[in-house]
Coordinates of C-alpha atoms in Angstrom, one line a residue:
Chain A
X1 CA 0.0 0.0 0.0
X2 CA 1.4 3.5 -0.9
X3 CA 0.8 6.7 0.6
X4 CA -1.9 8.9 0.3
X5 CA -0.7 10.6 -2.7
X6 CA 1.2 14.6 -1.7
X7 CA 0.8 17.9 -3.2
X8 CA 3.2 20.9 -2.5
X9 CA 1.6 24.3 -3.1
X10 CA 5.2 25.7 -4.1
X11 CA 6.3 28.9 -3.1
X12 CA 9.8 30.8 -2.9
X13 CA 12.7 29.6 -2.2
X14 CA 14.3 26.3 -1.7
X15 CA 11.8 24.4 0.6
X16 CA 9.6 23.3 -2.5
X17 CA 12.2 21.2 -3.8
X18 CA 13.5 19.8 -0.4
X19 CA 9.5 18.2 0.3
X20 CA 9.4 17.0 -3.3
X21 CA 13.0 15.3 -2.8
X22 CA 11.7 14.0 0.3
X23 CA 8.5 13.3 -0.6
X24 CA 9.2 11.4 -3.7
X25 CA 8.6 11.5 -7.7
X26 CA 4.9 10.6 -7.1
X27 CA 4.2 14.4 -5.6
X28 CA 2.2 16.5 -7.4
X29 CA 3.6 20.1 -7.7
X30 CA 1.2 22.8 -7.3
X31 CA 2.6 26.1 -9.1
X32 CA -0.1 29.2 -8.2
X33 CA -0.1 32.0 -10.9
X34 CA -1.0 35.7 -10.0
X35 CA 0.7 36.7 -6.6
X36 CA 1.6 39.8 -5.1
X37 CA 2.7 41.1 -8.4
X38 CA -0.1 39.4 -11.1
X39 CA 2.8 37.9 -12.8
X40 CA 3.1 34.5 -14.2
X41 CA 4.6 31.2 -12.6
X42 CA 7.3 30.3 -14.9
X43 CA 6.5 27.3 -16.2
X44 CA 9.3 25.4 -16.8
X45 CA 10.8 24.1 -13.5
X46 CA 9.0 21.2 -12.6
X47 CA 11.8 20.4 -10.0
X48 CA 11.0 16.5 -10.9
X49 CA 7.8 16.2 -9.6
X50 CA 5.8 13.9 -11.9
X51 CA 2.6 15.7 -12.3
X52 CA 2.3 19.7 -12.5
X53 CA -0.8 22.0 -11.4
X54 CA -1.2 24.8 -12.5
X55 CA -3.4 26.6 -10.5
X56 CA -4.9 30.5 -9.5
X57 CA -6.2 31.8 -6.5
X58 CA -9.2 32.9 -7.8
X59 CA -9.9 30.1 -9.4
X60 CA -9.7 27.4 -5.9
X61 CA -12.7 25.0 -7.6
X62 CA -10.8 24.7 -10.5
X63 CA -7.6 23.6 -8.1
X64 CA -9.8 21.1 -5.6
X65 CA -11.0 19.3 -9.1
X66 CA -7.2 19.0 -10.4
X67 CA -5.8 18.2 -7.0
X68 CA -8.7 15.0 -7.2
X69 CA -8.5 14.3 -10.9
X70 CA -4.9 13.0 -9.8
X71 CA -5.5 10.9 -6.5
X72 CA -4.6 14.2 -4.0
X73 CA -5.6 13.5 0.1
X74 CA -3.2 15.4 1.5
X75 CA -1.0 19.0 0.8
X76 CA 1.6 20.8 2.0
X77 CA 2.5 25.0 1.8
X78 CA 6.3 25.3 1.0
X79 CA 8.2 28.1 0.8
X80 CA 7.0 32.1 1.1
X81 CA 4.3 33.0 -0.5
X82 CA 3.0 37.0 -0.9
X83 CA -0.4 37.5 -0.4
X84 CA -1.9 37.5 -3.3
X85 CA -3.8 39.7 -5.9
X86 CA -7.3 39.1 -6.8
X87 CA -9.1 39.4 -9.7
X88 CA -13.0 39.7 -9.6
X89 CA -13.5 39.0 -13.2
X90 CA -11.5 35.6 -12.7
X91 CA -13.3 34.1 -10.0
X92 CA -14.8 30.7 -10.1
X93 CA -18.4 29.8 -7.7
X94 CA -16.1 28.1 -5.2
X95 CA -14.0 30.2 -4.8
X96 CA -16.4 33.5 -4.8
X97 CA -18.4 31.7 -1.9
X98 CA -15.1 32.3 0.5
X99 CA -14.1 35.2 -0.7
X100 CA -15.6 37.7 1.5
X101 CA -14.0 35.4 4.4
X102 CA -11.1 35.7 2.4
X103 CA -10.5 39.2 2.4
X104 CA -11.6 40.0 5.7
X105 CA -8.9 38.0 6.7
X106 CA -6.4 39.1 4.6
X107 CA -6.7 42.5 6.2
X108 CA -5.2 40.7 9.9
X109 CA -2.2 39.4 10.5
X110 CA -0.6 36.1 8.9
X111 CA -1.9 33.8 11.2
X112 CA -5.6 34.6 10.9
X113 CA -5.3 34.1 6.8
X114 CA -3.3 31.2 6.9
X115 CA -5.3 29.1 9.2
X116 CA -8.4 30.3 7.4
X117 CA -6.4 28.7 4.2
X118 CA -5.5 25.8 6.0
X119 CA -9.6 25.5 6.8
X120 CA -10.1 25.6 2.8
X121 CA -8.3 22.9 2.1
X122 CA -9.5 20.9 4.9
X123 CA -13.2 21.4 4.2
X124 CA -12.2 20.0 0.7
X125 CA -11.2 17.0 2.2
X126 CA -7.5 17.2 2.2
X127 CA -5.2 16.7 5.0
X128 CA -2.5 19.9 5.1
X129 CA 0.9 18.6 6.5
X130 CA 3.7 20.9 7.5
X131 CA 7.0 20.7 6.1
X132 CA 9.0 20.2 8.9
X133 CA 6.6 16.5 9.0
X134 CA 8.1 15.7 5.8
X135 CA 11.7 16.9 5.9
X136 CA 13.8 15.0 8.0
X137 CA 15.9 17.3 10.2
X138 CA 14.9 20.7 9.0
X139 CA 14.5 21.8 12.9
X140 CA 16.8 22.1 15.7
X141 CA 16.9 20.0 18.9
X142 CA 17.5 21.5 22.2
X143 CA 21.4 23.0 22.6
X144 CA 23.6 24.6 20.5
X145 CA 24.4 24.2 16.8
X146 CA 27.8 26.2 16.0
X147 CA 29.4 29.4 17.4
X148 CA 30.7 30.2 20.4
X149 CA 29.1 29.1 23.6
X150 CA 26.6 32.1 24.3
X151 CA 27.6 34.0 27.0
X152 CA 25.6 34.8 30.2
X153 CA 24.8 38.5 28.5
X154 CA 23.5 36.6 25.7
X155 CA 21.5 33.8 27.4
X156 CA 19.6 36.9 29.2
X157 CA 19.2 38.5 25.6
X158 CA 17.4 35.5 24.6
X159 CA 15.3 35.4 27.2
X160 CA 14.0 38.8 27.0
X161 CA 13.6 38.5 23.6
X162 CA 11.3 35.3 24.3
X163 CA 9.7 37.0 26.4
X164 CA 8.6 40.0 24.6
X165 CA 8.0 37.7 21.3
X166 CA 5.6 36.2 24.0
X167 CA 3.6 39.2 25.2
X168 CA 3.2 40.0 21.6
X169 CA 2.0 37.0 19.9
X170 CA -1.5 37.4 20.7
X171 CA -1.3 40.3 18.5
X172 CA -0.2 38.2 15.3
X173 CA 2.2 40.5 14.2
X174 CA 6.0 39.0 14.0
X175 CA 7.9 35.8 14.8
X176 CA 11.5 38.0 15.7
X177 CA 13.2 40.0 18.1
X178 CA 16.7 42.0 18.7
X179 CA 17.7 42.3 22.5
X180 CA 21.2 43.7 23.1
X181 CA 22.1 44.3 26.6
X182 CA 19.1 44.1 27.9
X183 CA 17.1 46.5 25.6
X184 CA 14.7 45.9 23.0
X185 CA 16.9 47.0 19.5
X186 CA 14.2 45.2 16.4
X187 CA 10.6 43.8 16.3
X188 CA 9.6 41.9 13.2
X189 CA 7.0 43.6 11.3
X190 CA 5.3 42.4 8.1
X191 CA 9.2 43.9 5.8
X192 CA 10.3 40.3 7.3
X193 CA 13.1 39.5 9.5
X194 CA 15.7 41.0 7.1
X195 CA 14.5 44.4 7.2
X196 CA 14.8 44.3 10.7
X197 CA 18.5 43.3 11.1
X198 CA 19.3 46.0 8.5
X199 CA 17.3 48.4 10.9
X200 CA 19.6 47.4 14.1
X201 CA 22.6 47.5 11.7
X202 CA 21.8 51.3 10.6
X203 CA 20.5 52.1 13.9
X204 CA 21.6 50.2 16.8
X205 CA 24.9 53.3 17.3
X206 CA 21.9 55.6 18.4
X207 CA 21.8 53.6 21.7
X208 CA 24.1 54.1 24.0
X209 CA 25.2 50.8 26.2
X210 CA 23.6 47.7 23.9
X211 CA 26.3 45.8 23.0
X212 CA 26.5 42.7 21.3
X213 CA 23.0 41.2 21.5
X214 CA 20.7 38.4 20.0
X215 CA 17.9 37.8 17.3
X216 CA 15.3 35.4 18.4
X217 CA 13.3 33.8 16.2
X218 CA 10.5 32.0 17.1
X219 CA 7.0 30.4 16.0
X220 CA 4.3 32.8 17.5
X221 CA 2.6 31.4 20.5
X222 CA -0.1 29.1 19.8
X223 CA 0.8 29.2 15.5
X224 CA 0.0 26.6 13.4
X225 CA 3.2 24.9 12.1
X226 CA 1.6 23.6 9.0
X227 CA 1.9 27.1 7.0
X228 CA 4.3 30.2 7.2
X229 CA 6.9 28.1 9.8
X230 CA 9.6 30.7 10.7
X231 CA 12.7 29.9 9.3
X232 CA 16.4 31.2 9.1
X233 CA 18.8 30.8 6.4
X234 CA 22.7 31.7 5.2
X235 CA 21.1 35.1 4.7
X236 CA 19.8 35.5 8.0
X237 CA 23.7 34.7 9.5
X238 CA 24.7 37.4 7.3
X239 CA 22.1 40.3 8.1
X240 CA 23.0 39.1 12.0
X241 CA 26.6 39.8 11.4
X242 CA 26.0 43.1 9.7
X243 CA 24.1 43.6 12.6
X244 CA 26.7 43.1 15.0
X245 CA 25.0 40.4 16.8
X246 CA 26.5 37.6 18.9
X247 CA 24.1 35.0 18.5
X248 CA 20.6 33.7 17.3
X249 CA 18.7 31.6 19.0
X250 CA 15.6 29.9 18.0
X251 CA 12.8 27.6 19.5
X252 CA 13.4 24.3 19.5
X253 CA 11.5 21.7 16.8
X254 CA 9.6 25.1 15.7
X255 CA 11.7 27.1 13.2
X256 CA 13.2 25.9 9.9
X257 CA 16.9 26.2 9.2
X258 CA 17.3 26.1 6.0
X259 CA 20.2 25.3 3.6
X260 CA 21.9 24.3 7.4
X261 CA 26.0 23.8 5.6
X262 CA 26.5 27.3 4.4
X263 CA 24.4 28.2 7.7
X264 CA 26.8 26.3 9.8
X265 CA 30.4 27.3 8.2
X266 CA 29.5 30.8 7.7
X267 CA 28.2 31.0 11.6
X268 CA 31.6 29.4 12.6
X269 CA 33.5 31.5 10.5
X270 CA 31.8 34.7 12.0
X271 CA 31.6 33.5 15.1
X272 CA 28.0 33.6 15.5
X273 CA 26.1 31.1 17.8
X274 CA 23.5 29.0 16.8
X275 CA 21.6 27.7 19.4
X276 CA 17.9 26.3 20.2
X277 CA 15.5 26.6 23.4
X278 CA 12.5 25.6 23.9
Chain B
X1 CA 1.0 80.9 52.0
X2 CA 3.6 79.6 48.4
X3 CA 2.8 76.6 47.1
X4 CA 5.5 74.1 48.1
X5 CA 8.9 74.7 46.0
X6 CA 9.6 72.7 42.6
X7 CA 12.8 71.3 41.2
X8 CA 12.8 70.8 37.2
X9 CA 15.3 68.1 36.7
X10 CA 16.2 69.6 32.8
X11 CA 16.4 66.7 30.1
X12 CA 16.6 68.0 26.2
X13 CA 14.5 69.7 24.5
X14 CA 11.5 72.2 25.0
X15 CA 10.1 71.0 28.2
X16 CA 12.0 72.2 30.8
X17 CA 11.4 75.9 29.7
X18 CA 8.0 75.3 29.2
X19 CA 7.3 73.7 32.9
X20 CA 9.9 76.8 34.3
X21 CA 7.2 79.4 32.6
X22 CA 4.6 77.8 33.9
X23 CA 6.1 77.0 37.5
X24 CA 6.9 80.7 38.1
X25 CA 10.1 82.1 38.8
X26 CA 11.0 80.8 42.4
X27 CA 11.8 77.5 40.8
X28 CA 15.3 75.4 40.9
X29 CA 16.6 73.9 38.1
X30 CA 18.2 71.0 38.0
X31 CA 21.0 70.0 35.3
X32 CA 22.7 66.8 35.4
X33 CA 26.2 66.4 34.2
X34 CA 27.7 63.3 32.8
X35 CA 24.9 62.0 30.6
X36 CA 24.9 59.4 27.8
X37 CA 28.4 60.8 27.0
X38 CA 29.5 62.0 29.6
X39 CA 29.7 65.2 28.5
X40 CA 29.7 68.5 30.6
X41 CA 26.3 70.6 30.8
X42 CA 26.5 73.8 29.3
X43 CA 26.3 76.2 32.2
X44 CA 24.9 79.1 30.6
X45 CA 21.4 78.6 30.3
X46 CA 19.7 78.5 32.8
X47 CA 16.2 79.4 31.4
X48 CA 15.3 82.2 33.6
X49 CA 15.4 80.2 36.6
X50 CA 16.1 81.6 40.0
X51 CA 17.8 79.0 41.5
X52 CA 20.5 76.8 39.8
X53 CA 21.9 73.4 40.8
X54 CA 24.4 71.3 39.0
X55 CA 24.1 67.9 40.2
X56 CA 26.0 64.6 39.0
X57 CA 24.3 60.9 38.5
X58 CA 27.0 59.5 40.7
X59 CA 26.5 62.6 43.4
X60 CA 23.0 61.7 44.4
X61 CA 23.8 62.8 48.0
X62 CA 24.8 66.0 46.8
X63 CA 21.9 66.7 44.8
X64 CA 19.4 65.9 47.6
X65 CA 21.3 68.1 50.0
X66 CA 21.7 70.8 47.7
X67 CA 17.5 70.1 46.8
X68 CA 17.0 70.7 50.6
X69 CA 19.3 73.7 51.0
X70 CA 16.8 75.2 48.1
X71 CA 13.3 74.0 50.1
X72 CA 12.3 71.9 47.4
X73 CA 9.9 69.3 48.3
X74 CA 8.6 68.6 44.9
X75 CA 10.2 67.5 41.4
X76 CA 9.5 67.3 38.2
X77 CA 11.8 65.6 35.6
X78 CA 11.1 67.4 31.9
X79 CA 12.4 66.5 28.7
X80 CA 13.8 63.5 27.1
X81 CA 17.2 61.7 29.5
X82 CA 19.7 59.4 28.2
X83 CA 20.8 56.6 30.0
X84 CA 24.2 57.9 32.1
X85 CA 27.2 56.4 31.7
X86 CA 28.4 56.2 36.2
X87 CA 32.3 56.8 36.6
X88 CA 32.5 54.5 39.8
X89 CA 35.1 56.6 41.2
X90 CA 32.9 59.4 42.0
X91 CA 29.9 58.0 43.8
X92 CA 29.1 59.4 46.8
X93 CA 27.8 57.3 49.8
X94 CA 24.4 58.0 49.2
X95 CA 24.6 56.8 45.7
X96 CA 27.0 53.9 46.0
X97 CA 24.1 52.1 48.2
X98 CA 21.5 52.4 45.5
X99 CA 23.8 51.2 42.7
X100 CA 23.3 48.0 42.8
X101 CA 19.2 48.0 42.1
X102 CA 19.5 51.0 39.8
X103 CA 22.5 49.5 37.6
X104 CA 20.2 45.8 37.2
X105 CA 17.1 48.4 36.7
X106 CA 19.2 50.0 33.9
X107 CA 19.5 46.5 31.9
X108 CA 15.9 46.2 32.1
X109 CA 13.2 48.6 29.8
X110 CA 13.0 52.6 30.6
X111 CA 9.7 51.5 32.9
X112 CA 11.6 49.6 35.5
X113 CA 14.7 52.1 35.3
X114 CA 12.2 55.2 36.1
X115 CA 9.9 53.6 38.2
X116 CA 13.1 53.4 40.4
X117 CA 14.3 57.1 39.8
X118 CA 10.8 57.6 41.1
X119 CA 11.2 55.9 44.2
X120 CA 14.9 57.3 44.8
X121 CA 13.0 60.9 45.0
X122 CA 10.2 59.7 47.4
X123 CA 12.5 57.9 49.7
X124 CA 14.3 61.4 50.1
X125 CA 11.2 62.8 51.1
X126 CA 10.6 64.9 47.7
X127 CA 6.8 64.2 45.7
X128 CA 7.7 63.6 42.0
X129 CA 5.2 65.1 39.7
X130 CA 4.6 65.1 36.0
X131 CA 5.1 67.9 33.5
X132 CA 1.4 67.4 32.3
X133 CA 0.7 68.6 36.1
X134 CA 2.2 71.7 35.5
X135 CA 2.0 72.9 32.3
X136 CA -1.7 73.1 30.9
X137 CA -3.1 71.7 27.8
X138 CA 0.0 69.6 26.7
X139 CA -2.1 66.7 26.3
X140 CA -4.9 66.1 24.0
X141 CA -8.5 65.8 25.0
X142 CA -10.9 62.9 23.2
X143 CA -11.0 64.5 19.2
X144 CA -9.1 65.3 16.0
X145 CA -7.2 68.0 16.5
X146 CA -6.4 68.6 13.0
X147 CA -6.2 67.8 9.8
X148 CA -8.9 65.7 7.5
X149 CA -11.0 63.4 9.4
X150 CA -9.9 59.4 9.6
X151 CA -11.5 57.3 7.4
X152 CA -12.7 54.4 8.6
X153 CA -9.7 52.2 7.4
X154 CA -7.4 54.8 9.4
X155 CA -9.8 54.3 12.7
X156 CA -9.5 50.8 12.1
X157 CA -6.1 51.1 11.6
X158 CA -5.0 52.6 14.6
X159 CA -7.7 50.2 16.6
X160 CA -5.2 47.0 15.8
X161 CA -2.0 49.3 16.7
X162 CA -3.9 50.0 19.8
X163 CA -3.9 46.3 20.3
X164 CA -0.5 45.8 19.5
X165 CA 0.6 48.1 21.9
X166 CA -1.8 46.8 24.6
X167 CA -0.5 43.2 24.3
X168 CA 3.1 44.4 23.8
X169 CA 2.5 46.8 27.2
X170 CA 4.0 44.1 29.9
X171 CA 7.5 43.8 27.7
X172 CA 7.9 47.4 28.4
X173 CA 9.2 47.6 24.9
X174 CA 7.8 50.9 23.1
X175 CA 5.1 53.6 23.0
X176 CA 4.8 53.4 19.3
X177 CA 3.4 51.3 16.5
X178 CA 2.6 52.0 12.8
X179 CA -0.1 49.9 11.5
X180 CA -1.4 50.5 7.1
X181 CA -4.3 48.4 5.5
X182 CA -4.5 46.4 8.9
X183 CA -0.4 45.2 8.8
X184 CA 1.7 46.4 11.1
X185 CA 4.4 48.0 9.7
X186 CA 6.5 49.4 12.1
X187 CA 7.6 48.9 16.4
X188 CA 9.4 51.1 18.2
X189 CA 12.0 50.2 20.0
X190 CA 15.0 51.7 22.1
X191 CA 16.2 53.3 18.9
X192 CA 12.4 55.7 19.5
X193 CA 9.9 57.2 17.2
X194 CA 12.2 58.7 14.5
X195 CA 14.1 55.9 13.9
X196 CA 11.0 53.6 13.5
X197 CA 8.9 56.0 11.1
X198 CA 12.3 56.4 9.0
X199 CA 12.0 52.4 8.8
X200 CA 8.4 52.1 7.7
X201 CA 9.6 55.5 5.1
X202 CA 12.3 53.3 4.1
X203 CA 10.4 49.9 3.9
X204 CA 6.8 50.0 3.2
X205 CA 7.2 49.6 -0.3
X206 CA 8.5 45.7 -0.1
X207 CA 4.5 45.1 1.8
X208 CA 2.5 44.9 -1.2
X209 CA -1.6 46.2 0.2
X210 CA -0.1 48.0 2.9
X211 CA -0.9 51.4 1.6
X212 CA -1.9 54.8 3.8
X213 CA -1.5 53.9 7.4
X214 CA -2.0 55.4 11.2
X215 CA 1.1 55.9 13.7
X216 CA -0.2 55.4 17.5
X217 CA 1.4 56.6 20.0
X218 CA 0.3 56.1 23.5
X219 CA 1.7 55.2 26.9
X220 CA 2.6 51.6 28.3
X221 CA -0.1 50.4 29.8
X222 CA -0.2 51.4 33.6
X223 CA 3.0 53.8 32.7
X224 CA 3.5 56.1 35.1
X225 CA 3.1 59.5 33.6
X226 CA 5.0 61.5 36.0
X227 CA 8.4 60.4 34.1
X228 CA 9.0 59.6 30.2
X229 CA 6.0 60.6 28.7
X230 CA 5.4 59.6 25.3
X231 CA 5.5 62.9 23.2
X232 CA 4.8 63.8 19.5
X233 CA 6.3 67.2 18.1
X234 CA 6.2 68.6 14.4
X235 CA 9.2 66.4 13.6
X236 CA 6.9 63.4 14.2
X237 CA 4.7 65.3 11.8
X238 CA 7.5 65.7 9.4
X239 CA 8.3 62.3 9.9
X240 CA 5.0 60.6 9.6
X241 CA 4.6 62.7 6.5
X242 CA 7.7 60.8 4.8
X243 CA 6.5 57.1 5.5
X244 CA 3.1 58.2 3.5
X245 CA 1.0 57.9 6.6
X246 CA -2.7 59.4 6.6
X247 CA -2.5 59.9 10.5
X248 CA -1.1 60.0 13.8
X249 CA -3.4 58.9 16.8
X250 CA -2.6 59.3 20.0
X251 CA -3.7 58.2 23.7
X252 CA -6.1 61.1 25.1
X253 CA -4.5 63.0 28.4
X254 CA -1.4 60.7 28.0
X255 CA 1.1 61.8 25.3
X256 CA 2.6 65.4 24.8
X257 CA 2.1 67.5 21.8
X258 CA 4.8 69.5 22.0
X259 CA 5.2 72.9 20.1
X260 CA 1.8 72.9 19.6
X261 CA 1.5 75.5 16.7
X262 CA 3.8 74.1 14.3
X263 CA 2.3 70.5 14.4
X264 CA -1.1 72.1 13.7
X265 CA 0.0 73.9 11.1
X266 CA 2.5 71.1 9.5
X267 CA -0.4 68.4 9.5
X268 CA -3.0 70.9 8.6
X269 CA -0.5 71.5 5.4
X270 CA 0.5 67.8 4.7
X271 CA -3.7 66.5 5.7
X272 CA -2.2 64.4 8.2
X273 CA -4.7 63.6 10.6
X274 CA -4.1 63.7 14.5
X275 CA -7.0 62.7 16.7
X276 CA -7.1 61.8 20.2
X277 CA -8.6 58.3 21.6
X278 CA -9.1 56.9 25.3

């Protein structure tokens, strides 16, 4: 007996082709055309996946009937996705029965559209599976991963970040923090996590007496791991030594670390720590 | 009979001279030397005030006798303070025993570090009071005070940075939030309100739907008013103007609208909107 046959709604970066390497050739790749910009999926990376949808978001019937024509029970979100531009004149009945849902949520934070999303797709019948459930190893385990042993300084950075990523996550606004010495340097808005660091880089010589310091990263409280996991990535070590940081440190089994070799040699090199709590 | 005598402990900018007008003459003014870089007050303005003391961070002692040689028995502290840098080898007696607490409150947020100034006063006998006390009409009553009226994205809009702030109140992070189309777009943190509206200026255009937008501005919740008020002046005007905001909304009887004049006249020019809400 196989599986229940996967499909991976692909978005940026390079988790859609980790899940359909892990996942197998028997995936179906799920490519969605419009986005933020109304531009066109390009259509010719099929990253090896054995059967291709092409699908839009205004056009979700359309998407549910393709996803059964070939065998689908359960999908899974990979990499970032924009939220996306609608067109009126493109909508199919299914889809124009949500839609008012839809947009109302699209006006709140990330969590309240993406678990009204992941509701879509389970009313349709399918199952929605994180990526971190399919990907072997893409999380950390408690302790440290490379770098320097934090210091004392830093361990207390990390907590108060944690602790103000806490007070905030009923809010649904970000899934990072900067704490240097104590004081509150970046808070994660919806420019990302990269914004941010170059914010503390360009701004963090304003503040007298906030040395050093570390970015936490962490799933909000209570957030569904299935879509919009946080992640970091070689980029994220880079913005975080720009920054002048000493360390990250993210939540155990909760935030993806992605491409982990160039995250690992260019941490050592910089002598940035890695390390995960829970 | 006088009313009891006030100290104004001077900070930067307009405040002290505006609580010394409206204190009267017989009032002592306090400047501290040292400061965030340790640099030496200038000595030659001294506002119109009657009564002049130069007091050190480390010199606590001092200060309080020199308060009591002056009758004072009530302060005020106006106008934005750095955090000091102490030179250990010139604490007095008085000031070596408080060290300890106020050095651990110093790694903490500006709430814990002030609520402790506070106390430091009131164990020495003097009641600390706030410039809103003092000074009439710095604070806004329930209203617009100018500009175009909010729409009702921009109401709702500054409803969710309202929330953000409230649920971000125990961190004792920020006074400030930016929230366009429902996203929040901007936090403030130690770097303050410039610093943030220059990041949602710089940024806003990589949040596709974000457009417009509301800067709120409001105290911690349960902040104590008698120190670090949150303030807007016309360079928040000047700045809100630059990250393309519609409005600025603030808490009613908590923030200070400083140099009142110009930010009517700036927002009435650029139909920013600033309004007032519980």
């Amino acid at each position: 007996m196989t599986a229940p046959r996967l499909a991976v709604i692909a978005g940026d970066g390079l988790l859609p082709e980790l899940v359909l390497r892990a996942a197998g050739p028997d995936t179906v790749l799920v490519r969605l055309e419009g986005g933020a910009e109304g531009a066109a999926v390009s259509r010719e990376d099929d990253l090896g996946a054995a059967h291709r949808v092409i699908a839009r978001v205004e056009q979700l019937g359309a998407l549910f009937d393709a996803l059964r024509g070939h065998d689908v029970r359960q999908v899974v979100m990979a990499g970032a996705m924009q939220r996306p531009h609608v067109d009126p004149a493109l909508l199919d009945a299914t889809t124009a029965k949500i839609m008012p849902d839809l947009m109302a949520a699209m006006a709140g934070g990330d969590d309240a559209l993406l678990r009204m999303v992941i509701g879509i797709f389970e009313r349709q019948g399918f199952a929605v599976r994180g990526v971190h459930e399919i990907v072997a190893d893409l999380t950390l385990p408690n302790g440290r991963l490379c770098g320097p042993a934090p210091s004392e300084g830093d361990r207390r950075d990390a907590a108060r970040g944690r602790s103000i990523l806490s007070a905030l996550g009923p809010a649904d606004v970000g899934q990072g923090a900067v704490v240097a010495g104590g004081l509150c340097l970046g808070l994660e808005t919806a420019q990302g996590t990269d914004a941010m660091l170059e914010f503390v880089a360009g701004t963090r010589g304003q503040v007298a007496r906030a040395s050093g310091g570390v970015f936490v990263k962490r799933a909000k409280p209570g957030q569904d791991l299935r879509v919009d996991m946080p992640a970091i990535g070689p980029l994220t070590v880079e913005a975080a030594v720009r920054a002048g940081l000493h360390g990250i440190c993210i939540q155990t089994g909760a935030v993806l670390v992605l491409d982990r070799a160039k995250v690992l040699s260019r941490a050592d090199e910089a002598g940035v720590a890695i390390w995960a709590e829970p």
